[in-house]
Amino acid sequence: MNFKEMMLKGILPDNLQVLDAHGHIGIFPGTVGCDGGYKKLIEVMDKRGILKTAVSSTYSITGDYIAGNNDMLEAVSNSQGRILGYVTVNPNYPEDSVNEIKRCTGEGVIGIKIHPTHSKTPVNHENYKPCFSYANERGAIVLVHVYSLDAVKEIEKTIVAWPNAKIIIAHSGTESGYALTAELIKKYENAYCDICMGYPRANLLEHLVKYGDDNKILFGSDTPLTDPGTSFGRIMLSDIPDSSKEKILGLNFIKMLENCSL
């Protein structure tokens, strides 16, 4: 049986390596059924068969980035390697970007997170230059919130400007931007995407694989906003090869982590 047939029978394949490249510590307004803590996250990971989850702090995105990054560091240090961290940079404080990255750098902190929407600063604004310059020098991962076609168009300029930074297009640019995202991950060596989104279009994943690059697509859930089981199910029940599913579920992120530094 292939993975889809197994899932429909309630069977999970043996030895799947599942890593979630896009999660959070903390909650956003409207989040229900979860306290946003790292202990609850690990419970969910165990239930869903997820080996590791990479997180940023919701508080660092919406409020105090330093306090939020401290929450992220606490989660990473108390998870026995299960939780990885993104240090969140706020472009409204560009003079502190590199200092904050260096302050948070350590075992288990694997990349940088920026959220242009909540920061009210477009991704190509000069205030991001210290962050991207630092990432470019080190070949570091930068996870960027990208939630529209216009945002995908903007991030192409960033991908071109910083060719050594490994840039993840979060949410694949959502329903309006996923087609262009597929083009970008195929065209640019340093462009990747994750698949988490609240309202995914039918056959979106199939499109990313067919017109993009299945080596550049990452499993992401946006937990705790969305249960990881939803993204997992979308992958397992999609009409793509099992080899592509294994890559997306974890092998691509494992390879990415082996070839980056912060």
Tab-separated table of C-alpha atoms in Angstrom:
chain	number	residue	atom	x	y	z
A	1	MET	CA	0.000	0.000	0.000
A	2	ASN	CA	1.123	3.545	-0.625
A	3	PHE	CA	0.970	6.237	2.072
A	4	LYS	CA	-2.445	7.508	1.000
A	5	GLU	CA	-3.973	4.033	1.097
A	6	MET	CA	-2.426	3.407	4.513
A	7	MET	CA	-3.806	6.665	5.909
A	8	LEU	CA	-7.297	5.862	4.660
A	9	LYS	CA	-7.065	2.595	6.594
A	10	GLY	CA	-5.784	4.342	9.723
A	11	ILE	CA	-2.254	2.959	9.387
A	12	LEU	CA	0.918	5.030	9.703
A	13	PRO	CA	4.066	4.045	7.780
A	14	ASP	CA	6.986	2.875	9.893
A	15	ASN	CA	10.070	5.029	10.429
A	16	LEU	CA	8.695	8.292	9.071
A	17	GLN	CA	10.881	11.254	10.043
A	18	VAL	CA	8.518	14.160	10.642
A	19	LEU	CA	9.861	17.640	11.441
A	20	ASP	CA	7.674	20.729	11.677
A	21	ALA	CA	9.501	23.760	10.282
A	22	HIS	CA	6.903	26.348	11.350
A	23	GLY	CA	5.413	26.432	14.825
A	24	HIS	CA	5.030	28.820	17.742
A	25	ILE	CA	5.362	29.152	21.471
A	26	GLY	CA	2.531	31.257	22.877
A	27	ILE	CA	-0.893	32.033	21.450
A	28	PHE	CA	-2.469	34.508	19.069
A	29	PRO	CA	-5.885	36.090	19.719
A	30	GLY	CA	-8.521	33.521	18.891
A	31	THR	CA	-6.360	30.480	19.614
A	32	VAL	CA	-8.406	27.902	21.501
A	33	GLY	CA	-7.680	24.600	23.210
A	34	CYS	CA	-4.019	25.289	23.937
A	35	ASP	CA	-2.049	27.288	26.485
A	36	GLY	CA	0.821	27.908	24.074
A	37	GLY	CA	3.420	26.412	26.400
A	38	TYR	CA	6.267	24.141	25.366
A	39	LYS	CA	5.037	21.246	27.513
A	40	LYS	CA	1.704	21.215	25.698
A	41	LEU	CA	3.519	21.472	22.376
A	42	ILE	CA	5.559	18.373	23.159
A	43	GLU	CA	2.358	16.515	24.084
A	44	VAL	CA	0.904	17.400	20.684
A	45	MET	CA	4.134	16.401	18.944
A	46	ASP	CA	4.086	13.017	20.662
A	47	LYS	CA	0.459	12.500	19.687
A	48	ARG	CA	1.166	13.365	16.038
A	49	GLY	CA	4.481	11.542	15.720
A	50	ILE	CA	6.565	14.684	15.221
A	51	LEU	CA	10.245	14.402	16.113
A	52	LYS	CA	11.101	18.116	16.235
A	53	THR	CA	9.297	21.437	15.835
A	54	ALA	CA	10.979	24.759	15.049
A	55	VAL	CA	9.247	27.646	16.796
A	56	SER	CA	9.190	31.394	17.159
A	57	SER	CA	7.386	33.177	19.965
A	58	THR	CA	4.031	34.788	19.255
A	59	TYR	CA	4.842	37.426	21.862
A	60	SER	CA	8.036	38.369	20.029
A	61	ILE	CA	5.974	38.825	16.853
A	62	THR	CA	3.112	40.849	18.343
A	63	GLY	CA	4.679	42.547	21.365
A	64	ASP	CA	8.038	42.493	23.134
A	65	TYR	CA	10.507	40.714	20.872
A	66	ILE	CA	13.145	40.341	23.597
A	67	ALA	CA	10.749	38.826	26.135
A	68	GLY	CA	9.288	36.612	23.420
A	69	ASN	CA	12.703	35.402	22.352
A	70	ASN	CA	13.394	34.553	25.984
A	71	ASP	CA	10.269	32.372	25.933
A	72	MET	CA	11.628	30.663	22.826
A	73	LEU	CA	14.994	30.060	24.491
A	74	GLU	CA	13.297	28.581	27.548
A	75	ALA	CA	11.344	26.174	25.349
A	76	VAL	CA	14.443	25.113	23.424
A	77	SER	CA	16.548	24.580	26.540
A	78	ASN	CA	13.891	22.494	28.306
A	79	SER	CA	12.828	20.233	25.449
A	80	GLN	CA	15.739	17.763	25.264
A	81	GLY	CA	16.279	18.656	21.626
A	82	ARG	CA	12.643	18.300	20.555
A	83	ILE	CA	12.024	22.035	20.076
A	84	LEU	CA	14.217	24.166	17.814
A	85	GLY	CA	14.128	27.941	17.803
A	86	TYR	CA	13.880	30.930	15.497
A	87	VAL	CA	15.036	34.243	16.944
A	88	THR	CA	12.526	36.937	15.989
A	89	VAL	CA	13.875	40.247	14.724
A	90	ASN	CA	11.796	43.438	14.843
A	91	PRO	CA	12.672	45.834	11.997
A	92	ASN	CA	11.445	48.789	14.033
A	93	TYR	CA	14.658	48.369	16.041
A	94	PRO	CA	17.205	47.757	13.259
A	95	GLU	CA	20.155	48.808	15.397
A	96	ASP	CA	19.441	45.892	17.731
A	97	SER	CA	18.847	43.171	15.126
A	98	VAL	CA	22.311	41.631	15.020
A	99	ASN	CA	22.803	42.010	18.780
A	100	GLU	CA	19.554	40.147	19.415
A	101	ILE	CA	20.480	37.377	16.995
A	102	LYS	CA	23.865	36.967	18.684
A	103	ARG	CA	22.268	37.046	22.144
A	104	CYS	CA	19.982	34.166	21.230
A	105	THR	CA	22.452	32.105	19.227
A	106	GLY	CA	23.152	28.754	20.818
A	107	GLU	CA	22.368	25.072	20.652
A	108	GLY	CA	18.954	24.472	19.161
A	109	VAL	CA	18.463	27.984	17.739
A	110	ILE	CA	18.496	27.367	14.010
A	111	GLY	CA	17.303	30.504	12.247
A	112	ILE	CA	15.672	33.923	12.149
A	113	LYS	CA	11.959	34.766	11.956
A	114	ILE	CA	10.521	37.989	10.577
A	115	HIS	CA	6.862	38.962	10.303
A	116	PRO	CA	6.484	41.964	7.972
A	117	THR	CA	2.720	42.158	8.533
A	118	HIS	CA	2.746	42.520	12.317
A	119	SER	CA	5.891	44.660	12.161
A	120	LYS	CA	4.197	46.886	9.562
A	121	THR	CA	7.439	46.940	7.595
A	122	PRO	CA	7.687	45.518	4.040
A	123	VAL	CA	10.228	42.745	3.634
A	124	ASN	CA	12.458	44.835	1.358
A	125	HIS	CA	12.636	47.797	3.749
A	126	GLU	CA	16.168	48.914	4.596
A	127	ASN	CA	15.531	48.171	8.284
A	128	TYR	CA	15.814	44.459	7.494
A	129	LYS	CA	19.270	44.909	5.962
A	130	PRO	CA	21.251	44.103	9.155
A	131	CYS	CA	19.269	40.894	9.627
A	132	PHE	CA	19.586	39.669	6.040
A	133	SER	CA	23.225	40.712	5.789
A	134	TYR	CA	24.018	38.651	8.880
A	135	ALA	CA	22.079	35.662	7.524
A	136	ASN	CA	23.695	35.980	4.115
A	137	GLU	CA	27.193	35.909	5.590
A	138	ARG	CA	26.452	32.673	7.433
A	139	GLY	CA	24.097	30.874	5.085
A	140	ALA	CA	21.433	31.051	7.779
A	141	ILE	CA	17.731	30.230	7.582
A	142	VAL	CA	15.257	33.123	7.544
A	143	LEU	CA	11.570	32.224	7.891
A	144	VAL	CA	9.461	35.052	6.447
A	145	HIS	CA	5.707	35.459	6.928
A	146	VAL	CA	4.332	35.720	3.377
A	147	TYR	CA	0.553	35.857	3.149
A	148	SER	CA	-0.451	37.226	-0.264
A	149	LEU	CA	0.532	37.306	-3.913
A	150	ASP	CA	1.905	40.823	-3.495
A	151	ALA	CA	4.065	39.614	-0.617
A	152	VAL	CA	5.448	36.785	-2.781
A	153	LYS	CA	6.315	39.316	-5.488
A	154	GLU	CA	8.133	41.415	-2.887
A	155	ILE	CA	10.103	38.548	-1.415
A	156	GLU	CA	11.543	37.617	-4.804
A	157	LYS	CA	13.621	40.798	-4.562
A	158	THR	CA	14.882	39.676	-1.149
A	159	ILE	CA	15.751	36.209	-2.431
A	160	VAL	CA	17.792	37.743	-5.245
A	161	ALA	CA	19.478	40.321	-2.999
A	162	TRP	CA	20.670	37.778	-0.420
A	163	PRO	CA	21.581	34.616	-2.375
A	164	ASN	CA	23.388	32.868	0.475
A	165	ALA	CA	20.552	33.221	2.999
A	166	LYS	CA	18.141	30.277	3.003
A	167	ILE	CA	14.775	32.015	2.779
A	168	ILE	CA	11.581	30.122	3.621
A	169	ILE	CA	8.400	31.534	2.101
A	170	ALA	CA	6.004	30.823	4.957
A	171	HIS	CA	2.490	29.642	4.094
A	172	SER	CA	3.624	29.250	0.446
A	173	GLY	CA	2.181	32.724	-0.051
A	174	THR	CA	-1.311	31.308	0.681
A	175	GLU	CA	-4.053	30.703	-1.854
A	176	SER	CA	-3.270	33.773	-3.936
A	177	GLY	CA	0.498	33.366	-4.015
A	178	TYR	CA	1.282	29.654	-4.132
A	179	ALA	CA	1.630	29.470	-7.933
A	180	LEU	CA	4.331	32.143	-7.946
A	181	THR	CA	5.916	30.509	-4.900
A	182	ALA	CA	6.264	27.291	-6.911
A	183	GLU	CA	8.108	29.235	-9.597
A	184	LEU	CA	10.440	30.866	-7.080
A	185	ILE	CA	11.493	27.685	-5.292
A	186	LYS	CA	12.297	26.153	-8.660
A	187	LYS	CA	14.140	29.206	-9.978
A	188	TYR	CA	16.259	30.172	-6.961
A	189	GLU	CA	18.589	27.854	-5.076
A	190	ASN	CA	18.069	29.694	-1.784
A	191	ALA	CA	14.242	29.775	-1.896
A	192	TYR	CA	12.096	27.322	0.087
A	193	CYS	CA	8.490	27.236	1.246
A	194	ASP	CA	6.387	25.672	3.981
A	195	ILE	CA	2.822	24.478	3.549
A	196	CYS	CA	0.971	25.736	6.631
A	197	MET	CA	-2.115	27.830	5.966
A	198	GLY	CA	-5.597	28.114	7.378
A	199	TYR	CA	-7.570	27.645	4.160
A	200	PRO	CA	-5.516	25.606	1.683
A	201	ARG	CA	-6.797	25.265	-1.857
A	202	ALA	CA	-7.420	21.785	-3.258
A	203	ASN	CA	-4.419	20.409	-5.181
A	204	LEU	CA	-2.155	23.162	-3.856
A	205	LEU	CA	0.498	20.699	-2.719
A	206	GLU	CA	0.304	18.828	-6.001
A	207	HIS	CA	0.910	22.134	-7.802
A	208	LEU	CA	3.949	22.961	-5.654
A	209	VAL	CA	5.487	19.571	-6.416
A	210	LYS	CA	4.670	19.602	-10.137
A	211	TYR	CA	5.734	23.161	-10.903
A	212	GLY	CA	8.165	23.779	-8.046
A	213	ASP	CA	10.745	21.495	-6.450
A	214	ASP	CA	9.894	18.772	-3.956
A	215	ASN	CA	13.343	19.202	-2.389
A	216	LYS	CA	12.427	22.745	-1.316
A	217	ILE	CA	8.999	22.195	0.300
A	218	LEU	CA	8.756	21.873	4.102
A	219	PHE	CA	6.139	20.520	6.468
A	220	GLY	CA	4.807	23.363	8.612
A	221	SER	CA	1.743	23.486	10.839
A	222	ASP	CA	1.574	26.963	12.438
A	223	THR	CA	0.869	25.182	15.725
A	224	PRO	CA	-0.900	26.070	18.021
A	225	LEU	CA	-3.019	28.074	15.568
A	226	THR	CA	-3.606	24.865	13.632
A	227	ASP	CA	-3.196	21.294	14.829
A	228	PRO	CA	-0.201	19.661	13.094
A	229	GLY	CA	-2.448	16.774	12.126
A	230	THR	CA	-4.140	18.914	9.482
A	231	SER	CA	-0.930	19.619	7.556
A	232	PHE	CA	0.215	16.034	8.081
A	233	GLY	CA	-3.050	14.743	6.645
A	234	ARG	CA	-2.848	17.068	3.655
A	235	ILE	CA	0.547	15.645	2.776
A	236	MET	CA	-0.299	12.004	3.347
A	237	LEU	CA	-3.574	12.184	1.389
A	238	SER	CA	-2.200	14.228	-1.498
A	239	ASP	CA	-1.671	12.773	-4.951
A	240	ILE	CA	2.105	13.048	-5.023
A	241	PRO	CA	4.733	10.267	-4.871
A	242	ASP	CA	5.533	8.752	-1.478
A	243	SER	CA	9.148	9.794	-2.019
A	244	SER	CA	8.009	13.425	-2.227
A	245	LYS	CA	5.924	13.010	0.919
A	246	GLU	CA	8.946	11.724	2.844
A	247	LYS	CA	10.996	14.704	1.711
A	248	ILE	CA	8.325	17.234	2.643
A	249	LEU	CA	7.509	15.632	5.993
A	250	GLY	CA	11.057	15.839	7.261
A	251	LEU	CA	13.961	14.889	5.028
A	252	ASN	CA	14.158	18.314	3.379
A	253	PHE	CA	14.316	20.134	6.710
A	254	ILE	CA	16.878	17.678	8.062
A	255	LYS	CA	19.095	18.387	5.065
A	256	MET	CA	18.534	22.119	5.459
A	257	LEU	CA	19.592	22.013	9.110
A	258	GLU	CA	22.759	20.104	8.238
A	259	ASN	CA	23.893	22.863	5.902
A	260	CYS	CA	23.195	26.056	7.802
A	261	SER	CA	24.553	28.004	10.740
A	262	LEU	CA	23.463	31.034	12.709
